[in-house]
Coordinates of N, CA and C in Angstrom, one line a residue:
Chain A
X1 N 0.8 -1.2 0.0 CA 0.0 0.0 0.0 C 0.9 1.3 0.0
X2 N 0.2 2.4 -0.1 CA 0.9 3.6 -0.2 C 1.5 4.0 1.2
X3 N 2.7 4.6 1.2 CA 3.3 5.1 2.4 C 2.8 6.5 2.6
X4 N 2.2 6.7 3.8 CA 1.6 7.9 4.2 C 2.6 8.8 5.0
X5 N 2.6 10.0 4.7 CA 3.3 10.9 5.7 C 4.8 11.0 5.5
X6 N 5.2 11.0 4.2 CA 6.7 11.1 3.9 C 7.2 12.4 4.3
X7 N 6.3 13.5 4.3 CA 6.8 14.8 4.5 C 6.2 15.4 5.8
X8 N 5.8 14.6 6.7 CA 5.2 15.0 7.9 C 6.2 15.3 9.0
X9 N 5.8 16.2 10.0 CA 6.6 16.4 11.2 C 6.9 15.0 11.8
X10 N 8.1 14.8 12.3 CA 8.4 13.6 12.9 C 8.9 13.7 14.4
X11 N 8.4 12.8 15.2 CA 8.8 12.7 16.6 C 9.5 11.4 16.8
X12 N 10.7 11.5 17.2 CA 11.5 10.3 17.5 C 11.6 10.1 19.0
X13 N 11.3 8.9 19.5 CA 11.2 8.6 20.9 C 11.9 7.3 21.2
X14 N 12.6 7.2 22.3 CA 13.3 6.0 22.7 C 12.2 5.0 23.2
X15 N 12.4 3.8 22.8 CA 11.4 2.7 23.3 C 11.4 2.8 24.9
X16 N 10.2 2.8 25.4 CA 10.0 2.8 26.8 C 9.7 4.2 27.4
X17 N 10.1 5.2 26.6 CA 9.8 6.6 27.0 C 8.4 7.0 26.7
X18 N 8.0 8.1 27.3 CA 6.6 8.6 27.0 C 6.7 9.5 25.8
X19 N 5.6 9.5 25.0 CA 5.5 10.3 23.8 C 4.4 11.3 24.0
X20 N 4.6 12.5 23.5 CA 3.5 13.5 23.5 C 3.4 14.1 22.1
X21 N 2.3 13.9 21.5 CA 2.0 14.4 20.1 C 1.0 15.6 20.3
X22 N 1.2 16.7 19.6 CA 0.4 17.8 19.8 C -0.4 18.1 18.5
X23 N -1.5 18.9 18.7 CA -2.4 19.2 17.6 C -3.1 20.5 17.9
X24 N -3.1 21.4 17.0 CA -3.9 22.6 17.1 C -5.2 22.5 16.2
X25 N -6.3 22.8 16.8 CA -7.6 22.7 16.0 C -8.1 24.1 15.6
X26 N -9.0 24.2 14.7 CA -9.3 25.5 14.1 C -10.5 26.1 14.6
X27 N -11.5 25.4 15.0 CA -12.8 25.9 15.3 C -13.1 25.9 16.8
X28 N -13.3 27.1 17.4 CA -13.5 27.1 18.8 C -14.9 26.5 19.2
X29 N -15.7 26.4 18.3 CA -17.1 25.8 18.5 C -17.1 24.2 18.5
X30 N -16.0 23.7 18.0 CA -15.9 22.2 17.9 C -16.1 21.6 19.3
X31 N -16.9 20.5 19.3 CA -17.2 19.9 20.7 C -16.8 18.5 20.8
X32 N -16.1 18.0 19.8 CA -15.8 16.5 19.8 C -14.5 16.3 19.0
X33 N -13.6 15.5 19.6 CA -12.2 15.4 19.0 C -11.8 13.9 19.1
X34 N -11.1 13.5 18.1 CA -10.6 12.1 18.0 C -9.2 12.1 17.7
X35 N -8.4 11.1 18.2 CA -7.1 10.8 17.7 C -7.1 9.5 16.9
X36 N -6.5 9.5 15.8 CA -6.4 8.3 15.0 C -4.9 7.9 14.7
X37 N -4.6 6.6 14.6 CA -3.3 6.1 14.3 C -3.4 5.5 12.9
X38 N -2.4 5.8 12.1 CA -2.4 5.2 10.7 C -1.0 4.6 10.4
X39 N -1.0 3.3 10.2 CA 0.2 2.6 9.8 C 0.3 2.6 8.3
X40 N 1.5 2.5 7.8 CA 1.7 2.5 6.4 C 0.9 1.5 5.6
X41 N 0.2 2.0 4.6 CA -0.6 1.2 3.8 C -2.0 0.8 4.4
X42 N -2.3 1.4 5.5 CA -3.6 1.0 6.1 C -4.4 2.3 6.4
X43 N -5.7 2.0 6.7 CA -6.6 3.1 7.0 C -6.4 3.6 8.4
X44 N -6.8 4.8 8.8 CA -6.7 5.3 10.1 C -7.5 4.4 11.1
X45 N -6.9 4.3 12.3 CA -7.5 3.4 13.3 C -7.8 4.3 14.6
X46 N -9.0 4.3 15.0 CA -9.5 5.0 16.2 C -8.6 4.7 17.4
X47 N -8.2 5.7 18.2 CA -7.4 5.5 19.4 C -8.3 5.9 20.6
X48 N -8.6 7.2 20.6 CA -9.3 7.7 21.8 C -10.1 9.0 21.4
X49 N -11.1 9.3 22.1 CA -11.9 10.5 21.8 C -12.1 11.3 23.0
X50 N -12.5 12.6 22.8 CA -12.8 13.4 24.0 C -13.9 14.4 23.6
X51 N -14.8 14.7 24.5 CA -15.8 15.8 24.2 C -15.3 17.1 24.9
X52 N -15.9 18.2 24.4 CA -15.4 19.5 24.9 C -15.7 19.8 26.3
X53 N -16.6 19.0 27.0 CA -16.9 19.2 28.4 C -15.9 18.5 29.3
X54 N -14.8 18.0 28.7 CA -13.8 17.3 29.5 C -12.4 17.9 29.1
X55 N -11.5 17.9 30.1 CA -10.1 18.4 29.8 C -9.2 17.2 29.6
X56 N -9.6 16.0 30.1 CA -8.6 14.9 30.0 C -9.4 13.6 29.9
X57 N -8.9 12.7 29.2 CA -9.5 11.3 29.1 C -8.4 10.3 29.0
X58 N -8.5 9.2 29.7 CA -7.4 8.2 29.7 C -7.9 6.9 29.1
X59 N -7.1 6.3 28.3 CA -7.3 4.9 27.9 C -6.2 4.0 28.3
X60 N -6.1 3.0 27.6 CA -5.0 2.1 27.9 C -3.7 2.6 27.3
X61 N -2.8 3.1 28.2 CA -1.5 3.6 27.8 C -1.6 5.0 27.1
X62 N -2.8 5.5 26.8 CA -2.9 6.7 26.1 C -3.8 7.7 27.0
X63 N -3.4 9.0 26.9 CA -4.2 10.0 27.5 C -4.3 11.2 26.5
X64 N -5.5 11.7 26.4 CA -5.8 12.9 25.6 C -6.1 14.1 26.5
X65 N -5.4 15.2 26.2 CA -5.6 16.4 26.9 C -6.2 17.5 26.0
X66 N -7.2 18.2 26.5 CA -7.9 19.2 25.7 C -7.7 20.6 26.4
X67 N -7.2 21.5 25.7 CA -7.1 22.9 26.2 C -7.9 23.8 25.2
X68 N -9.1 24.1 25.6 CA -10.0 24.8 24.8 C -9.6 26.3 24.7
X69 N -8.9 26.8 25.7 CA -8.5 28.2 25.7 C -7.6 28.5 24.5
X70 N -6.7 27.6 24.2 CA -5.8 27.8 23.1 C -6.0 26.9 22.0
X71 N -7.1 26.2 22.0 CA -7.5 25.2 20.9 C -6.4 24.2 20.6
X72 N -6.1 23.5 21.6 CA -5.0 22.6 21.5 C -5.3 21.2 22.1
X73 N -4.9 20.2 21.4 CA -5.1 18.8 21.9 C -3.7 18.2 22.0
X74 N -3.6 17.2 22.9 CA -2.3 16.4 22.9 C -2.7 15.0 23.2
X75 N -1.8 14.1 22.6 CA -2.0 12.7 22.9 C -0.7 12.2 23.5
X76 N -0.8 11.6 24.7 CA 0.3 11.1 25.4 C 0.2 9.6 25.4
X77 N 1.4 9.0 25.0 CA 1.5 7.6 25.0 C 2.5 7.2 26.0
X78 N 2.1 6.4 26.9 CA 3.1 5.9 28.0 C 3.8 4.7 27.5
X79 N 5.1 4.6 28.0 CA 5.9 3.5 27.7 C 5.9 3.1 26.2
X80 N 6.3 4.0 25.4 CA 6.1 3.8 23.9 C 6.8 2.5 23.4
X81 N 6.1 1.8 22.6 CA 6.6 0.5 22.1 C 6.8 0.6 20.6
X82 N 7.6 -0.3 20.0 CA 7.8 -0.3 18.5 C 6.6 -0.3 17.7
X83 N 5.6 -1.0 18.2 CA 4.3 -1.1 17.5 C 3.5 0.3 17.5
X84 N 4.0 1.2 18.3 CA 3.3 2.5 18.3 C 3.8 3.4 17.1
X85 N 4.8 2.9 16.4 CA 5.4 3.7 15.2 C 4.3 3.8 14.2
X86 N 3.9 5.0 13.8 CA 2.8 5.3 12.9 C 2.7 6.8 12.7
X87 N 1.7 7.2 11.9 CA 1.4 8.6 11.7 C 0.1 8.8 12.6
X88 N 0.1 9.8 13.4 CA -1.0 10.1 14.3 C -1.7 11.4 13.8
X89 N -3.1 11.3 13.7 CA -3.9 12.4 13.3 C -4.9 12.8 14.4
X90 N -5.0 14.1 14.6 CA -6.2 14.5 15.4 C -7.3 14.9 14.4
X91 N -8.5 14.7 14.8 CA -9.7 15.1 14.0 C -10.7 15.8 14.9
X92 N -11.3 16.8 14.4 CA -12.4 17.5 15.1 C -13.7 17.4 14.3
X93 N -14.7 17.3 15.0 CA -16.0 17.2 14.3 C -16.5 18.6 14.1
X94 N -16.8 18.9 12.8 CA -17.2 20.2 12.4 C -18.6 20.5 12.9
X95 N -18.8 21.4 13.7 CA -20.1 21.6 14.4 C -21.2 21.9 13.3
X96 N -22.3 21.2 13.5 CA -23.5 21.4 12.7 C -23.4 20.7 11.4
X97 N -22.3 19.9 11.2 CA -22.2 19.1 9.9 C -21.8 17.6 10.3
X98 N -21.7 16.8 9.3 CA -21.3 15.4 9.5 C -19.8 15.2 9.3
X99 N -19.1 16.2 9.1 CA -17.7 16.1 8.8 C -16.8 15.9 10.0
X100 N -15.8 15.1 9.8 CA -14.6 15.1 10.7 C -13.4 15.7 10.0
X101 N -12.9 16.7 10.5 CA -11.8 17.4 9.8 C -10.5 16.9 10.5
X102 N -9.6 16.4 9.6 CA -8.3 15.8 10.1 C -7.2 16.9 10.0
X103 N -6.3 16.8 11.0 CA -5.1 17.6 10.9 C -4.1 17.0 10.0
X104 N -2.9 17.6 9.8 CA -1.9 17.1 8.9 C -1.1 15.9 9.4
X105 N -1.1 15.6 10.6 CA -0.5 14.4 11.2 C 0.9 14.6 11.7
X106 N 1.3 13.7 12.5 CA 2.7 13.6 13.0 C 3.2 12.2 13.0
X107 N 4.4 12.0 12.4 CA 4.9 10.6 12.4 C 5.7 10.4 13.6
X108 N 5.4 9.3 14.3 CA 6.1 8.8 15.5 C 7.0 7.7 15.1
X109 N 8.3 7.9 15.5 CA 9.3 6.8 15.3 C 9.8 6.4 16.6
X110 N 9.7 5.1 16.9 CA 10.2 4.6 18.1 C 11.5 3.9 17.9
X111 N 12.5 4.4 18.6 CA 13.9 3.9 18.5 C 14.2 2.8 19.5
X112 N 14.8 1.8 19.0 CA 15.1 0.6 19.9 C 16.3 0.9 20.8
Chain B
X1 N -15.1 -11.0 5.7 CA -14.3 -10.3 6.8 C -15.2 -9.3 7.5
X2 N -14.8 -8.9 8.7 CA -15.6 -8.1 9.5 C -15.4 -6.6 9.3
X3 N -14.3 -6.3 8.6 CA -14.0 -4.9 8.5 C -14.6 -4.2 7.2
X4 N -14.2 -3.0 7.0 CA -14.6 -2.3 5.8 C -13.7 -2.7 4.6
X5 N -14.3 -3.1 3.6 CA -13.6 -3.7 2.4 C -13.6 -2.7 1.3
X6 N -12.5 -2.4 0.7 CA -12.4 -1.5 -0.5 C -11.7 -2.2 -1.6
X7 N -12.3 -2.0 -2.8 CA -11.7 -2.5 -4.0 C -11.8 -1.5 -5.2
X8 N -10.8 -1.5 -6.1 CA -9.6 -2.2 -6.0 C -8.6 -1.6 -4.9
X9 N -7.6 -2.3 -4.5 CA -6.6 -1.7 -3.6 C -5.7 -0.7 -4.3
X10 N -5.5 -1.0 -5.6 CA -4.7 -0.2 -6.4 C -5.3 0.0 -7.8
X11 N -5.3 1.2 -8.3 CA -5.9 1.4 -9.7 C -5.0 2.4 -10.4
X12 N -4.5 2.0 -11.5 CA -3.7 2.9 -12.4 C -4.5 3.1 -13.6
X13 N -4.7 4.4 -14.0 CA -5.5 4.7 -15.1 C -4.8 5.9 -15.9
X14 N -5.3 6.1 -17.1 CA -4.8 7.2 -17.9 C -5.7 8.4 -17.7
X15 N -5.1 9.6 -17.9 CA -5.8 10.8 -17.8 C -7.0 10.8 -18.8
X16 N -8.2 11.2 -18.3 CA -9.4 11.2 -19.1 C -10.3 10.0 -19.0
X17 N -9.8 9.0 -18.3 CA -10.6 7.8 -18.2 C -11.5 7.9 -17.0
X18 N -12.5 6.9 -17.0 CA -13.5 6.8 -15.9 C -13.1 5.8 -15.0
X19 N -13.3 6.0 -13.7 CA -12.9 5.1 -12.6 C -14.0 4.9 -11.6
X20 N -14.2 3.7 -11.1 CA -15.1 3.4 -10.0 C -14.4 2.7 -8.9
X21 N -14.6 3.2 -7.7 CA -14.0 2.6 -6.5 C -15.2 2.2 -5.6
X22 N -15.0 1.0 -5.1 CA -16.1 0.3 -4.3 C -15.8 0.2 -2.8
X23 N -16.8 0.4 -2.0 CA -16.7 0.3 -0.6 C -17.8 -0.6 0.0
X24 N -17.4 -1.6 0.7 CA -18.3 -2.5 1.3 C -18.2 -2.3 2.8
X25 N -19.2 -1.6 3.5 CA -19.0 -1.2 4.9 C -19.2 -2.4 5.8
X26 N -19.0 -2.2 7.1 CA -19.3 -3.3 8.1 C -20.8 -3.4 8.1
X27 N -21.3 -4.7 8.1 CA -22.7 -5.0 8.1 C -23.4 -4.3 9.2
X28 N -24.5 -3.6 8.8 CA -25.3 -3.0 9.8 C -25.0 -1.5 10.1
X29 N -23.8 -1.1 9.5 CA -23.4 0.3 9.7 C -24.2 1.2 8.7
X30 N -24.9 2.2 9.3 CA -25.8 3.0 8.5 C -25.1 4.2 7.9
X31 N -24.0 4.7 8.6 CA -23.3 5.8 8.1 C -22.1 5.4 7.3
X32 N -21.8 6.1 6.2 CA -20.7 5.8 5.4 C -20.1 7.1 4.9
X33 N -18.7 7.1 4.9 CA -18.0 8.3 4.5 C -17.0 7.9 3.4
X34 N -16.7 8.9 2.5 CA -15.6 8.8 1.6 C -14.6 10.0 2.0
X35 N -13.4 9.6 2.1 CA -12.3 10.6 2.3 C -11.2 10.4 1.2
X36 N -10.5 11.5 1.0 CA -9.3 11.4 0.1 C -8.1 11.8 0.8
X37 N -7.0 11.1 0.6 CA -5.8 11.4 1.3 C -4.6 11.4 0.3
X38 N -4.0 12.6 0.2 CA -2.9 12.8 -0.6 C -1.6 12.6 0.2
X39 N -0.5 12.3 -0.4 CA 0.7 12.0 0.3 C 1.1 13.1 1.2
X40 N 1.4 12.7 2.5 CA 1.8 13.7 3.5 C 0.7 14.6 4.0
X41 N -0.5 14.2 3.8 CA -1.7 15.0 4.2 C -2.6 14.1 5.1
X42 N -3.5 14.8 5.8 CA -4.5 14.1 6.5 C -5.7 13.8 5.6
X43 N -6.6 12.9 5.9 CA -7.7 12.6 5.1 C -8.6 13.8 4.9
X44 N -9.1 14.0 3.7 CA -10.0 15.1 3.4 C -11.4 14.6 3.1
X45 N -12.3 15.2 3.8 CA -13.7 14.8 3.6 C -14.2 15.0 2.2
X46 N -14.9 14.0 1.7 CA -15.6 14.1 0.4 C -17.1 14.1 0.5
X47 N -17.6 13.0 1.1 CA -19.1 12.8 1.1 C -19.5 11.9 2.2
X48 N -20.7 12.1 2.7 CA -21.2 11.3 3.9 C -22.6 10.8 3.5
X49 N -22.9 9.5 3.7 CA -24.2 8.9 3.5 C -24.8 8.5 4.8
X50 N -26.0 8.8 5.0 CA -26.8 8.2 6.1 C -27.9 7.3 5.4
X51 N -27.7 6.0 5.4 CA -28.6 5.1 4.7 C -28.3 5.3 3.2
X52 N -29.3 5.4 2.4 CA -29.1 5.5 0.9 C -28.8 6.9 0.5
X53 N -29.1 7.9 1.2 CA -29.0 9.3 0.8 C -27.7 9.9 1.2
X54 N -27.2 10.8 0.3 CA -26.0 11.6 0.6 C -26.4 12.8 1.4
X55 N -26.1 12.7 2.7 CA -26.5 13.8 3.6 C -25.6 15.0 3.5
X56 N -24.4 14.8 3.0 CA -23.5 15.9 2.9 C -22.5 15.6 1.8
X57 N -22.6 16.2 0.7 CA -21.6 16.0 -0.4 C -20.7 17.2 -0.7
X58 N -20.6 18.1 0.3 CA -19.9 19.3 0.1 C -18.4 19.2 -0.1
X59 N -17.9 18.0 0.2 CA -16.5 17.9 0.0 C -16.1 17.4 -1.4
X60 N -17.0 17.0 -2.2 CA -16.7 16.6 -3.6 C -16.1 17.8 -4.3
X61 N -14.9 17.6 -4.9 CA -14.2 18.8 -5.4 C -14.8 19.4 -6.7
X62 N -15.5 18.6 -7.5 CA -16.2 19.2 -8.7 C -17.2 18.1 -9.2
X63 N -17.8 18.5 -10.3 CA -18.9 17.6 -10.8 C -18.3 16.3 -11.5
X64 N -17.0 16.2 -11.5 CA -16.5 14.9 -12.1 C -16.6 13.8 -11.1
X65 N -16.8 14.2 -9.8 CA -16.9 13.2 -8.7 C -18.4 13.0 -8.4
X66 N -18.7 11.7 -8.2 CA -20.1 11.3 -7.8 C -20.0 10.0 -7.0
X67 N -20.9 9.9 -6.0 CA -21.0 8.7 -5.3 C -22.4 8.2 -5.1
X68 N -22.6 6.9 -5.0 CA -23.9 6.3 -4.8 C -23.9 5.3 -3.7
X69 N -25.0 5.0 -3.2 CA -25.2 4.0 -2.2 C -26.6 3.5 -2.3
X70 N -27.0 2.8 -3.4 CA -28.4 2.6 -3.7 C -29.2 1.7 -2.8
X71 N -28.5 0.8 -2.0 CA -29.3 0.0 -1.1 C -28.9 0.2 0.3
X72 N -28.2 1.3 0.6 CA -27.8 1.6 1.9 C -26.7 0.8 2.5
X73 N -26.0 0.0 1.6 CA -24.9 -0.8 2.1 C -23.6 -0.4 1.3
X74 N -23.4 -1.1 0.2 CA -22.2 -0.9 -0.6 C -22.3 0.5 -1.3
X75 N -21.2 1.2 -1.4 CA -21.1 2.5 -2.0 C -20.1 2.4 -3.1
X76 N -20.3 3.2 -4.1 CA -19.4 3.4 -5.2 C -19.0 4.8 -5.4
X77 N -17.8 5.1 -5.5 CA -17.3 6.5 -5.8 C -16.9 6.5 -7.3
X78 N -17.4 7.4 -8.0 CA -17.2 7.4 -9.5 C -16.5 8.7 -9.8
X79 N -15.5 8.6 -10.6 CA -14.7 9.7 -11.1 C -14.6 9.7 -12.6
X80 N -15.2 10.8 -13.2 CA -15.2 10.9 -14.6 C -14.0 11.7 -15.1
X81 N -13.5 11.5 -16.3 CA -12.5 12.3 -17.0 C -11.3 12.6 -16.0
X82 N -10.8 11.5 -15.5 CA -9.7 11.6 -14.4 C -8.6 12.6 -14.8
X83 N -8.1 13.2 -13.8 CA -6.9 14.1 -14.0 C -5.8 13.7 -13.1
X84 N -4.6 14.1 -13.4 CA -3.4 13.7 -12.6 C -3.6 14.1 -11.2
X85 N -4.2 15.2 -11.0 CA -4.4 15.7 -9.6 C -5.4 14.9 -8.8
X86 N -6.1 13.9 -9.4 CA -7.0 13.1 -8.7 C -6.2 11.9 -8.0
X87 N -4.9 11.8 -8.3 CA -4.1 10.7 -7.7 C -4.1 10.9 -6.2
X88 N -4.5 9.8 -5.5 CA -4.5 9.9 -4.1 C -5.0 8.5 -3.6
X89 N -5.0 8.4 -2.3 CA -5.7 7.2 -1.7 C -7.1 7.6 -1.3
X90 N -8.0 6.8 -1.7 CA -9.4 7.1 -1.4 C -9.9 6.2 -0.3
X91 N -10.2 6.7 0.8 CA -10.6 6.0 2.0 C -12.1 6.0 2.2
X92 N -12.6 4.8 2.6 CA -14.0 4.7 3.0 C -14.1 4.4 4.5
X93 N -15.0 4.9 5.1 CA -15.2 4.6 6.6 C -16.7 4.4 6.8
X94 N -17.0 3.5 7.8 CA -18.4 3.3 8.2 C -18.6 3.4 9.7
X95 N -19.8 3.7 10.1 CA -20.1 3.9 11.5 C -21.4 3.4 11.8
X96 N -21.6 2.8 13.0 CA -22.8 2.2 13.4 C -23.9 3.3 13.6
X97 N -23.5 4.5 14.1 CA -24.5 5.5 14.4 C -24.2 6.7 13.6
X98 N -25.3 7.5 13.4 CA -25.1 8.7 12.6 C -24.1 9.7 13.2
X99 N -23.5 10.5 12.4 CA -22.5 11.4 12.8 C -23.1 12.4 13.8
X100 N -24.4 12.6 13.7 CA -25.0 13.6 14.6 C -25.0 13.1 16.1
X101 N -24.8 11.8 16.3 CA -24.8 11.2 17.6 C -23.4 11.5 18.2
X102 N -22.5 12.1 17.5 CA -21.2 12.5 18.0 C -20.4 11.3 18.4
X103 N -20.5 10.2 17.7 CA -19.5 9.1 17.9 C -18.4 9.2 17.0
X104 N -17.2 9.0 17.5 CA -16.0 9.1 16.6 C -15.6 7.8 16.1
X105 N -16.3 6.7 16.4 CA -15.9 5.4 16.0 C -16.1 5.2 14.5
X106 N -15.3 5.8 13.7 CA -15.3 5.5 12.2 C -14.4 4.4 12.0
X107 N -14.8 3.4 11.3 CA -14.0 2.2 10.9 C -13.6 2.4 9.5
X108 N -12.3 2.6 9.3 CA -11.8 2.8 7.9 C -11.4 1.6 7.2
X109 N -11.5 1.5 5.9 CA -10.9 0.5 5.1 C -9.5 0.8 4.8
X110 N -8.8 0.0 4.1 CA -7.4 0.2 3.8 C -7.2 1.2 2.6
X111 N -8.2 1.5 2.0 CA -8.1 2.5 0.9 C -7.9 1.9 -0.5
X112 N -8.3 2.7 -1.5 CA -7.9 2.4 -2.8 C -7.0 3.5 -3.3
X113 N -5.8 3.0 -3.7 CA -4.8 4.0 -4.2 C -5.0 4.2 -5.7
X114 N -5.3 5.4 -6.1 CA -5.6 5.8 -7.5 C -4.4 6.5 -8.0
X115 N -3.9 6.1 -9.1 CA -2.8 6.8 -9.8 C -3.2 7.1 -11.2
X116 N -3.2 8.4 -11.6 CA -3.6 8.8 -12.9 C -2.4 9.3 -13.6
X117 N -2.1 8.6 -14.7 CA -0.9 8.9 -15.5 C -1.1 9.9 -16.5

């Protein structure tokens, strides 16, 4: 399949360390946000979501933080593993529509 | 299989030709999306179906693009008079609940890579 994200910002992290991936969103009225993981040649895979009435949500090894004041999302991955290597996208639901608007993505490289 | 299935996985065509891309969503999923992803970019919304009807086609770039979902299940994205700029990965996603329910659980297929020579 096609390799996605050849020209994306890259975050390199040592295996076992924590990763933080950041995303700025555009619409202050957006009330729902999702993080997706995309491996080369595959479609995006849902990781975690958060609604605008929350500041933080935790999953298994992942935490999403939402700062509505500065329209910023972050995804924290604990104890990063080689299998976490992928491109990560944040997406916001466009208010009043059916669209999910994706950011440009960040490539995460896990170093052994 | 249990996931979203897209065919063909790869399509190479010549400029000016007509192309059809097929999406078979997860059984029972009423919501279906088409997205387009260019190299180094995030997926770009094209069209959303709820059941058989296109609830939002505002992302289709021009009238050369058209999509159908006649029986509320399989969808076909049709591109007429293809141009080199149409080269991209076309992603299909389905969801159990309508987008208005604010669920983010879109299940994506692996995409159809279209190359227009």
